[in-house]
Structure formats: structure tokens, C-alpha cells
Short mmCIF file of C-alpha atoms and ligand atoms in Angstrom, two decimals:
data_model
loop_
_atom_site.label_atom_id
_atom_site.label_comp_id
_atom_site.label_asym_id
_atom_site.label_seq_id
_atom_site.Cartn_x
_atom_site.Cartn_y
_atom_site.Cartn_z
CA MET A 82 -32.73 33.11 7.62
CA LYS A 83 -29.94 35.00 5.91
CA ALA A 84 -27.05 32.73 5.01
CA ARG A 85 -23.47 33.23 6.14
CA GLN A 86 -20.93 33.15 3.33
CA ILE A 87 -18.35 30.43 2.96
CA ASP A 88 -15.17 32.20 1.89
CA GLY A 89 -13.34 29.93 -0.53
CA ARG A 90 -10.55 32.45 -1.05
CA GLU A 91 -9.73 32.42 2.66
CA VAL A 92 -9.80 28.62 2.95
CA ALA A 93 -7.79 28.17 -0.27
CA ALA A 94 -5.16 30.61 1.05
CA ALA A 95 -4.94 28.56 4.26
CA VAL A 96 -4.52 25.32 2.29
CA ARG A 97 -1.87 26.89 0.04
CA ALA A 98 0.02 28.30 3.04
CA GLU A 99 0.08 24.86 4.65
CA VAL A 100 1.29 23.27 1.40
CA ALA A 101 4.00 25.96 1.07
CA ASP A 102 5.23 25.21 4.63
CA ASP A 103 5.23 21.47 3.95
CA VAL A 104 7.10 21.93 0.66
CA GLN A 105 9.76 23.99 2.45
CA GLU A 106 10.14 21.31 5.08
CA TRP A 107 10.35 18.63 2.37
CA VAL A 108 13.10 20.53 0.55
CA ARG A 109 14.94 21.33 3.82
CA ALA A 110 15.01 17.58 4.47
CA GLY A 111 17.10 17.21 1.30
CA HIS A 112 14.52 16.34 -1.34
CA ARG A 113 14.06 18.11 -4.65
CA PRO A 114 10.95 20.32 -4.91
CA PRO A 115 7.74 18.56 -6.03
CA ARG A 116 7.12 18.79 -9.76
CA LEU A 117 3.85 18.94 -11.70
CA GLU A 118 3.78 18.43 -15.45
CA VAL A 119 0.74 19.67 -17.39
CA VAL A 120 0.01 18.25 -20.82
CA GLN A 121 -1.78 20.68 -23.12
CA VAL A 122 -3.10 19.54 -26.48
CA GLY A 123 -3.81 22.44 -28.84
CA SER A 124 -4.05 26.05 -27.73
CA ASP A 125 -7.61 26.62 -26.50
CA PRO A 126 -7.47 30.06 -24.78
CA ALA A 127 -9.59 28.94 -21.78
CA SER A 128 -7.29 25.92 -21.23
CA SER A 129 -4.21 28.17 -21.52
CA SER A 130 -5.67 30.48 -18.89
CA TYR A 131 -6.44 27.58 -16.50
CA ILE A 132 -2.92 26.24 -16.98
CA ARG A 133 -1.44 29.67 -16.26
CA SER A 134 -3.34 29.90 -12.99
CA LYS A 135 -2.22 26.41 -11.99
CA THR A 136 1.45 27.08 -12.78
CA ARG A 137 1.29 30.42 -10.96
CA ALA A 138 -0.17 28.67 -7.90
CA CYS A 139 2.62 26.09 -8.10
CA ALA A 140 5.29 28.81 -8.10
CA GLU A 141 3.69 30.43 -5.03
CA VAL A 142 3.93 27.26 -2.95
CA GLY A 143 7.38 26.16 -4.18
CA ILE A 144 6.21 23.43 -6.57
CA GLU A 145 7.96 23.32 -9.95
CA ALA A 146 5.65 23.19 -12.94
CA GLY A 147 6.16 22.51 -16.61
CA THR A 148 3.79 22.47 -19.55
CA MET A 149 4.20 19.95 -22.35
CA LYS A 150 2.53 21.50 -25.38
CA LEU A 151 1.39 19.17 -28.12
CA PRO A 152 -0.29 20.17 -31.38
CA ASP A 153 -4.03 19.50 -31.73
CA THR A 154 -3.14 17.13 -34.57
CA VAL A 155 -1.34 14.77 -32.16
CA SER A 156 -2.47 11.16 -32.52
CA ALA A 157 -3.82 9.08 -29.63
CA ARG A 158 -0.72 6.91 -29.82
CA GLU A 159 1.66 9.89 -29.71
CA LEU A 160 -0.22 11.36 -26.75
CA ARG A 161 -0.10 8.08 -24.84
CA GLU A 162 3.63 7.87 -25.61
CA ALA A 163 4.17 11.39 -24.24
CA VAL A 164 2.30 10.43 -21.07
CA ARG A 165 4.33 7.23 -20.79
CA ARG A 166 7.56 9.24 -20.87
CA LEU A 167 6.27 11.43 -18.02
CA ASN A 168 5.23 8.31 -16.10
CA GLU A 169 8.80 7.05 -16.29
CA ASP A 170 10.44 10.38 -15.52
CA GLU A 171 11.66 10.17 -11.91
CA GLY A 172 11.74 13.97 -11.76
CA VAL A 173 7.97 14.28 -12.29
CA ASP A 174 5.61 13.70 -9.36
CA GLY A 175 2.25 14.77 -10.76
CA ILE A 176 0.82 14.59 -14.27
CA LEU A 177 -2.27 16.43 -15.40
CA VAL A 178 -3.79 16.31 -18.88
CA GLN A 179 -5.72 19.53 -19.40
CA LEU A 180 -9.27 18.83 -20.58
CA PRO A 181 -11.14 19.11 -22.87
CA LEU A 182 -9.19 17.33 -25.58
CA PRO A 183 -9.82 17.72 -29.33
CA PRO A 184 -12.69 15.46 -30.46
CA HIS A 185 -10.46 12.79 -32.07
CA LEU A 186 -8.90 11.98 -28.66
CA SER A 187 -10.53 10.06 -25.82
CA ALA A 188 -10.07 11.67 -22.40
CA HIS A 189 -10.76 8.30 -20.82
CA ASP A 190 -7.92 6.58 -22.72
CA VAL A 191 -5.42 9.33 -21.92
CA ILE A 192 -6.32 9.43 -18.24
CA GLU A 193 -5.97 5.68 -18.05
CA ALA A 194 -2.49 5.97 -19.57
CA ILE A 195 -1.31 8.12 -16.62
CA ASP A 196 0.46 6.26 -13.82
CA HIS A 197 -2.21 6.35 -11.09
CA ARG A 198 0.53 7.22 -8.56
CA LYS A 199 1.04 10.50 -10.46
CA ASP A 200 -2.65 11.17 -11.21
CA VAL A 201 -2.98 14.32 -9.10
CA ASP A 202 -6.35 15.17 -10.70
CA GLY A 203 -7.76 11.97 -9.19
CA PHE A 204 -9.47 10.94 -12.44
CA HIS A 205 -7.73 7.60 -13.07
CA PRO A 206 -9.98 4.54 -12.61
CA MET A 207 -7.60 3.28 -9.88
CA ASN A 208 -8.11 6.45 -7.83
CA VAL A 209 -11.86 6.59 -8.50
CA GLY A 210 -12.15 2.91 -7.57
CA ARG A 211 -10.19 3.37 -4.36
CA LEU A 212 -12.39 6.35 -3.49
CA VAL A 213 -15.44 4.12 -3.84
CA LEU A 214 -13.74 1.50 -1.67
CA ASP A 215 -12.90 4.11 0.98
CA GLN A 216 -9.16 3.54 0.45
CA PRO A 217 -6.44 6.24 0.38
CA CYS A 218 -6.30 7.78 -3.11
CA PHE A 219 -5.89 11.03 -5.00
CA ARG A 220 -9.30 12.65 -4.73
CA SER A 221 -10.73 14.76 -7.51
CA CYS A 222 -9.75 18.34 -6.63
CA THR A 223 -13.13 20.13 -6.76
CA PRO A 224 -15.07 17.71 -4.51
CA ALA A 225 -12.03 17.38 -2.22
CA GLY A 226 -12.00 21.18 -1.98
CA ILE A 227 -15.69 21.23 -1.06
CA ARG A 228 -15.07 18.65 1.66
CA GLU A 229 -12.31 20.95 2.96
CA LEU A 230 -14.66 23.95 3.01
CA LEU A 231 -17.17 22.02 5.11
CA ARG A 232 -14.41 20.91 7.47
CA TYR A 233 -12.95 24.42 7.81
CA TYR A 234 -16.31 25.90 8.80
CA GLU A 235 -17.01 22.92 11.09
CA ILE A 236 -20.22 22.16 9.23
CA PRO A 237 -21.37 18.72 10.36
CA VAL A 238 -21.78 16.10 7.63
CA LYS A 239 -22.15 12.85 9.58
CA GLY A 240 -25.74 11.57 9.49
CA LYS A 241 -26.94 14.55 7.43
CA HIS A 242 -28.87 14.26 4.19
CA ALA A 243 -26.61 15.46 1.40
CA VAL A 244 -28.11 16.00 -2.05
CA VAL A 245 -25.76 16.40 -5.00
CA VAL A 246 -27.25 17.84 -8.19
CA GLY A 247 -25.06 16.91 -11.17
CA ALA A 248 -23.39 13.55 -11.72
CA SER A 249 -20.27 14.24 -13.78
CA ASN A 250 -17.15 12.12 -13.34
CA ILE A 251 -15.19 15.20 -12.29
CA VAL A 252 -17.48 16.79 -9.71
CA GLY A 253 -20.92 15.35 -8.92
CA SER A 254 -20.18 11.63 -8.81
CA PRO A 255 -16.98 11.74 -6.73
CA MET A 256 -18.64 14.31 -4.45
CA ALA A 257 -21.56 11.98 -3.80
CA VAL A 258 -19.21 9.07 -3.19
CA MET A 259 -17.05 11.10 -0.78
CA LEU A 260 -20.03 12.23 1.24
CA SER A 261 -21.61 8.79 1.38
CA ARG A 262 -18.68 6.63 2.52
CA GLU A 263 -19.31 5.43 6.02
CA ASN A 264 -15.72 4.92 7.17
CA SER A 265 -13.99 8.11 6.04
CA ALA A 266 -14.87 11.77 5.82
CA GLY A 267 -18.46 11.34 4.61
CA LYS A 268 -21.02 9.45 6.68
CA ALA A 269 -23.93 11.37 5.13
CA THR A 270 -27.04 9.85 3.60
CA THR A 271 -26.57 10.86 0.01
CA THR A 272 -28.87 11.42 -2.95
CA ILE A 273 -27.51 12.12 -6.43
CA CYS A 274 -29.62 13.93 -9.03
CA HIS A 275 -28.98 14.49 -12.74
CA LYS A 276 -30.75 15.58 -15.88
CA PHE A 277 -33.07 12.54 -15.78
CA THR A 278 -34.21 13.21 -12.20
CA ARG A 279 -37.95 13.82 -12.05
CA ASP A 280 -39.25 16.53 -9.76
CA LEU A 281 -35.86 17.95 -8.74
CA THR A 282 -37.41 20.11 -6.01
CA ARG A 283 -38.69 17.04 -4.14
CA HIS A 284 -35.03 16.08 -3.63
CA THR A 285 -33.38 19.48 -3.17
CA ILE A 286 -35.92 20.57 -0.53
CA ALA A 287 -35.01 17.52 1.56
CA ALA A 288 -31.29 18.41 1.68
CA ASP A 289 -29.43 19.43 4.81
CA ILE A 290 -26.43 19.92 2.53
CA LEU A 291 -27.15 20.80 -1.09
CA ILE A 292 -24.31 20.68 -3.62
CA VAL A 293 -25.08 21.92 -7.09
CA ALA A 294 -22.73 21.19 -10.02
CA VAL A 295 -24.73 21.47 -13.21
CA GLY A 296 -23.69 24.50 -15.26
CA GLN A 297 -27.09 26.24 -15.54
CA ALA A 298 -27.40 29.75 -14.16
CA GLY A 299 -30.27 30.11 -11.69
CA LEU A 300 -31.35 26.44 -11.77
CA ILE A 301 -31.82 26.35 -7.99
CA ARG A 302 -34.17 28.99 -6.56
CA GLY A 303 -34.96 29.79 -2.94
CA GLU A 304 -38.20 27.82 -2.85
CA MET A 305 -36.27 24.65 -3.77
CA VAL A 306 -34.10 24.89 -0.63
CA ARG A 307 -34.91 23.89 2.93
CA GLU A 308 -34.76 26.63 5.57
CA GLY A 309 -31.30 26.41 7.19
CA ALA A 310 -29.70 24.21 4.52
CA VAL A 311 -26.00 24.47 3.65
CA VAL A 312 -25.68 25.27 -0.06
CA ILE A 313 -22.51 24.74 -2.09
CA ASP A 314 -22.71 26.21 -5.57
CA VAL A 315 -20.11 24.72 -7.92
CA GLY A 316 -21.48 26.15 -11.17
CA ILE A 317 -19.57 28.74 -13.15
CA ASN A 318 -21.74 30.39 -15.79
CA ARG A 319 -21.21 33.52 -17.88
CA VAL A 320 -24.18 35.85 -18.12
CA ALA A 321 -24.21 38.97 -20.28
CA ASP A 322 -23.65 42.15 -18.28
CA GLU A 323 -23.03 45.39 -20.14
CA SER A 324 -21.91 47.13 -16.96
CA ALA A 325 -19.00 44.68 -16.57
CA ASP A 326 -15.66 45.42 -18.29
CA ARG A 327 -15.66 42.10 -20.09
CA GLY A 328 -19.34 42.35 -21.05
CA TYR A 329 -20.28 39.41 -18.82
CA ARG A 330 -20.16 38.33 -15.21
CA LEU A 331 -19.85 34.94 -13.58
CA VAL A 332 -22.72 33.41 -11.65
CA GLY A 333 -23.33 30.00 -10.12
CA ASP A 334 -26.16 27.50 -10.56
CA CYS A 335 -28.14 29.05 -7.71
CA ASP A 336 -30.24 32.17 -7.76
CA TYR A 337 -28.01 33.66 -5.06
CA ASP A 338 -30.35 36.12 -3.33
CA SER A 339 -33.39 33.89 -2.99
CA VAL A 340 -31.28 30.88 -1.92
CA ALA A 341 -29.27 32.96 0.57
CA ASP A 342 -32.54 34.08 2.16
CA ARG A 343 -33.25 30.49 3.22
CA ALA A 344 -29.86 28.82 3.60
CA SER A 345 -27.71 28.90 6.73
CA TRP A 346 -24.44 28.82 4.73
CA ILE A 347 -23.75 29.49 1.05
CA THR A 348 -20.74 29.71 -1.26
CA PRO A 349 -20.56 32.78 -3.51
CA VAL A 350 -19.61 32.61 -7.20
CA PRO A 351 -16.90 33.64 -7.77
CA GLY A 352 -14.90 33.20 -4.57
CA GLY A 353 -16.47 30.01 -3.26
CA VAL A 354 -15.57 26.59 -4.64
CA GLY A 355 -13.37 27.86 -7.52
CA PRO A 356 -10.24 28.81 -5.52
CA MET A 357 -10.34 25.47 -3.70
CA THR A 358 -9.84 23.39 -6.85
CA VAL A 359 -6.35 24.73 -7.55
CA ALA A 360 -5.41 24.65 -3.84
CA MET A 361 -6.29 20.93 -3.67
CA LEU A 362 -4.23 20.29 -6.81
CA MET A 363 -1.23 21.77 -4.97
CA LYS A 364 -1.95 19.49 -2.03
CA ASN A 365 -2.26 16.40 -4.22
CA THR A 366 1.05 17.21 -5.94
CA LEU A 367 2.79 17.45 -2.58
CA LEU A 368 1.22 14.13 -1.50
CA ALA A 369 2.48 12.56 -4.74
CA ALA A 370 6.03 13.85 -4.20
CA ARG A 371 6.09 12.56 -0.62
CA GLY A 372 4.60 9.22 -1.62
CA SER A 373 1.95 9.75 1.04
CA ILE A 374 -0.82 7.90 -0.83
CA TYR A 375 1.27 5.39 -2.77
CA PRO A 376 4.64 4.85 -1.07
CA ARG A 377 7.52 4.92 -3.54
P1 NAD B 76 -21.03 18.37 -16.74
O1 NAD B 76 -21.67 19.09 -17.89
O2 NAD B 76 -19.99 17.33 -17.01
O3 NAD B 76 -22.19 17.68 -15.88
C1 NAD B 76 -23.38 18.34 -15.59
C2 NAD B 76 -24.28 17.43 -14.78
O4 NAD B 76 -25.48 18.16 -14.50
C3 NAD B 76 -24.70 16.16 -15.49
O5 NAD B 76 -24.62 15.07 -14.58
C4 NAD B 76 -26.16 16.39 -15.88
O6 NAD B 76 -26.95 15.21 -15.87
C5 NAD B 76 -26.62 17.32 -14.77
N1 NAD B 76 -27.74 18.18 -15.18
C6 NAD B 76 -27.89 18.89 -16.31
N2 NAD B 76 -29.06 19.56 -16.29
C7 NAD B 76 -29.67 19.23 -15.14
C8 NAD B 76 -30.91 19.60 -14.55
N3 NAD B 76 -31.76 20.43 -15.15
N4 NAD B 76 -31.22 19.09 -13.34
C9 NAD B 76 -30.36 18.25 -12.70
N5 NAD B 76 -29.17 17.89 -13.20
C10 NAD B 76 -28.83 18.37 -14.41
O7 NAD B 76 -20.50 19.51 -15.79
P2 NAD B 76 -19.33 19.53 -14.66
O8 NAD B 76 -18.01 19.40 -15.31
O9 NAD B 76 -19.68 18.63 -13.53
O10 NAD B 76 -19.48 21.05 -14.18
C11 NAD B 76 -20.69 21.54 -13.62
C12 NAD B 76 -20.54 23.02 -13.35
O11 NAD B 76 -19.52 23.19 -12.37
C13 NAD B 76 -20.11 23.87 -14.55
O12 NAD B 76 -20.70 25.14 -14.44
C14 NAD B 76 -18.62 23.97 -14.39
O13 NAD B 76 -18.10 25.16 -14.99
C15 NAD B 76 -18.51 24.05 -12.89
N6 NAD B 76 -17.23 23.59 -12.36
C16 NAD B 76 -16.63 24.37 -11.45
C17 NAD B 76 -15.43 23.97 -10.91
C18 NAD B 76 -14.78 24.84 -9.87
O14 NAD B 76 -13.61 24.71 -9.62
N7 NAD B 76 -15.54 25.72 -9.23
C19 NAD B 76 -14.82 22.78 -11.29
C20 NAD B 76 -15.47 21.98 -12.21
C21 NAD B 76 -16.69 22.39 -12.74
#
């Protein structure tokens, strides 16, 4: 079987267009535009680049965005205080603390300091807990984006065996929870694998839907995938490539060619899951402004 490609750029554009329409309608109804505030600690170039792409996406859909820049010497108390001010600012709907933080700061503590009603990344324990309880919440953007891809391509999930490789708080764990809940959008039988999983292939080969979020180029090869499986590759890895302008290219966690030979659907890297993450952040910010999850 030769897999069909899941086009994340197309689906992300559709999500962003819908958000842009909804923002216009919201503003036409007399409300101020939604506002996202990004907190950046230090000046890590990769973080700056991610923030730029988020603020650009905001501008495209009519969401206002600001960046609060704090020095990498900021103390935990000062950072919590800055977050508290944003919590109390009526003009701010969504708050996002760009990770990673310098080593002297705890991401967990900062995330917990965010008002969960403004936690558009969906990382706050209140939102994670409500996800587990199958209650309305802000859902972590990458797994929410993957759920949207499956929905867009009408790929059935109910009753399927979904295997998630990778168990991080940001991607793997919320993905597995989302797919496994029996009352909302999941309804799959779900297995979660991580670095302590023995005989990974025994699990991956059993997957109807295989989601890989590890960060190791080529971890999943064709022989580890069931014929006809749906494969979602979340990984973003740099591999040296002298023919590329930048001297490297981006690849996922799957060995694309051998996996595509067996799968029925596959996401490319780049152009698969990546564009969905920012699109879902736009959606969450709109939901926060409208009070759709937590009424104001
Ligand atoms: P992480 O490092 O926090 O977690 C990696 C997970 O993989 C861990 O649970 C670990 O136990 C597991 N793991 C490591 N080696 C393994 C192995 N050999 N077999 C099975 N499991 C193994 O990473 P993360 O933040 O979840 O990100 C994972 C990848 O997804 C990275 O490449 C990251 O760049 C990418 N990512 C992409 C997006 C996007 O928008 N496309 C968003 C977030 C992360």
C-alpha cells in the first residue's frame, strides 16, 4: 500500500480561516479583538522564532498579540508576579509562557501561576485534569491539532487501536488521553509507549492509528507498522544535509519512505502536524476571548 498524505498546511489554513471569520463576527458584535500575551524569558533564538510565527499568525486572523520580554535573570517570584498582572488584566484573553525556561525556573510553577481560564496552551493542571475527566477545557495545541487532522480527513477513531509513542506532558500524554476518552472525541483503545517500553515493535505493529512524538529521526521503520495503518509523525529533527541552504533538513520520527509503503495515511515532516499547532493556538485564544470554555 502506498500511503496518502495528510496535508497539515491545508487543514491549518482552513482552521485559521474559520478563526478569522469568527474573530470578525466577534468584533462586529461590538467586542474588542481577542488578545494573546506571550511571556518570553531570555532571548533564545529558537524561542524568538517560534514567538514570531505565533504573533504573525495572530495578526493574520485578527487577534492582537503582545510579547512581554523578561531577562533570563528574572527570579521565580518576579516571573509569577508578571503572570499575575496578566491574569488580572481584563484586556488579555490568553497567556502563553514560551518554553523552555532557563534552568533556575520551574515550568510547572509558572504554568500553575497562569489563570487556567487564560491558559490557551492547555498545560495548566486544571485543563489537563478536565481533559482526563472528559470535561470542556483548553486542549494542548499539538494533540488537538492531530485530532483535527483525523476529523478533517474523516479517519475513523472510534473503536480503533491507537498507539502513541512518546509520553510527554505536551504531546504524547494528552494525545493518549484525548484518544482514549469514551464520551468525547476519542473512543479508541489506546496504548502509550515511552523510553521504558520493551519491544516497541510489538506495540506499534498492532496500531490502527500510530502517533509518534519522540524526537528521534527514523525511530519507526516500515516493518514496525501494520499494513494500512494511519501514521501521524509529530517529530521534528534536524539532520545534516549539505545540499540544503541551511546545511540541514527537517525530518520526523518515521523513516518516511518505508513507512509510507505500508501505511494508508501519513503526515509529512514538515507540512504535517507542525502547522496545526499554531492554528489550534489561534482557536484556543478565540475560545478564551468568547468565554466558550469558561464563561466570564
Ligand atoms: P519529549 O522529549 O518531552 O518526550 C519524548 C518522549 O519520547 C518521552 O516520553 C520519552 O519517554 C519517549 N521516548 C524517547 N525515546 C524513546 C524510544 N526509543 N522509544 C519510545 N519512546 C521514546 O518530547 P516532546 O516535547 O513530546 O516532542 C517530541 C517530538 O515532537 C520532538 O521532535 C519535538 O520537536 C516534536 N514536537 C513537534 C510539535 C509540532 O508542532 N509538530 C510540537 C511539539 C513537539
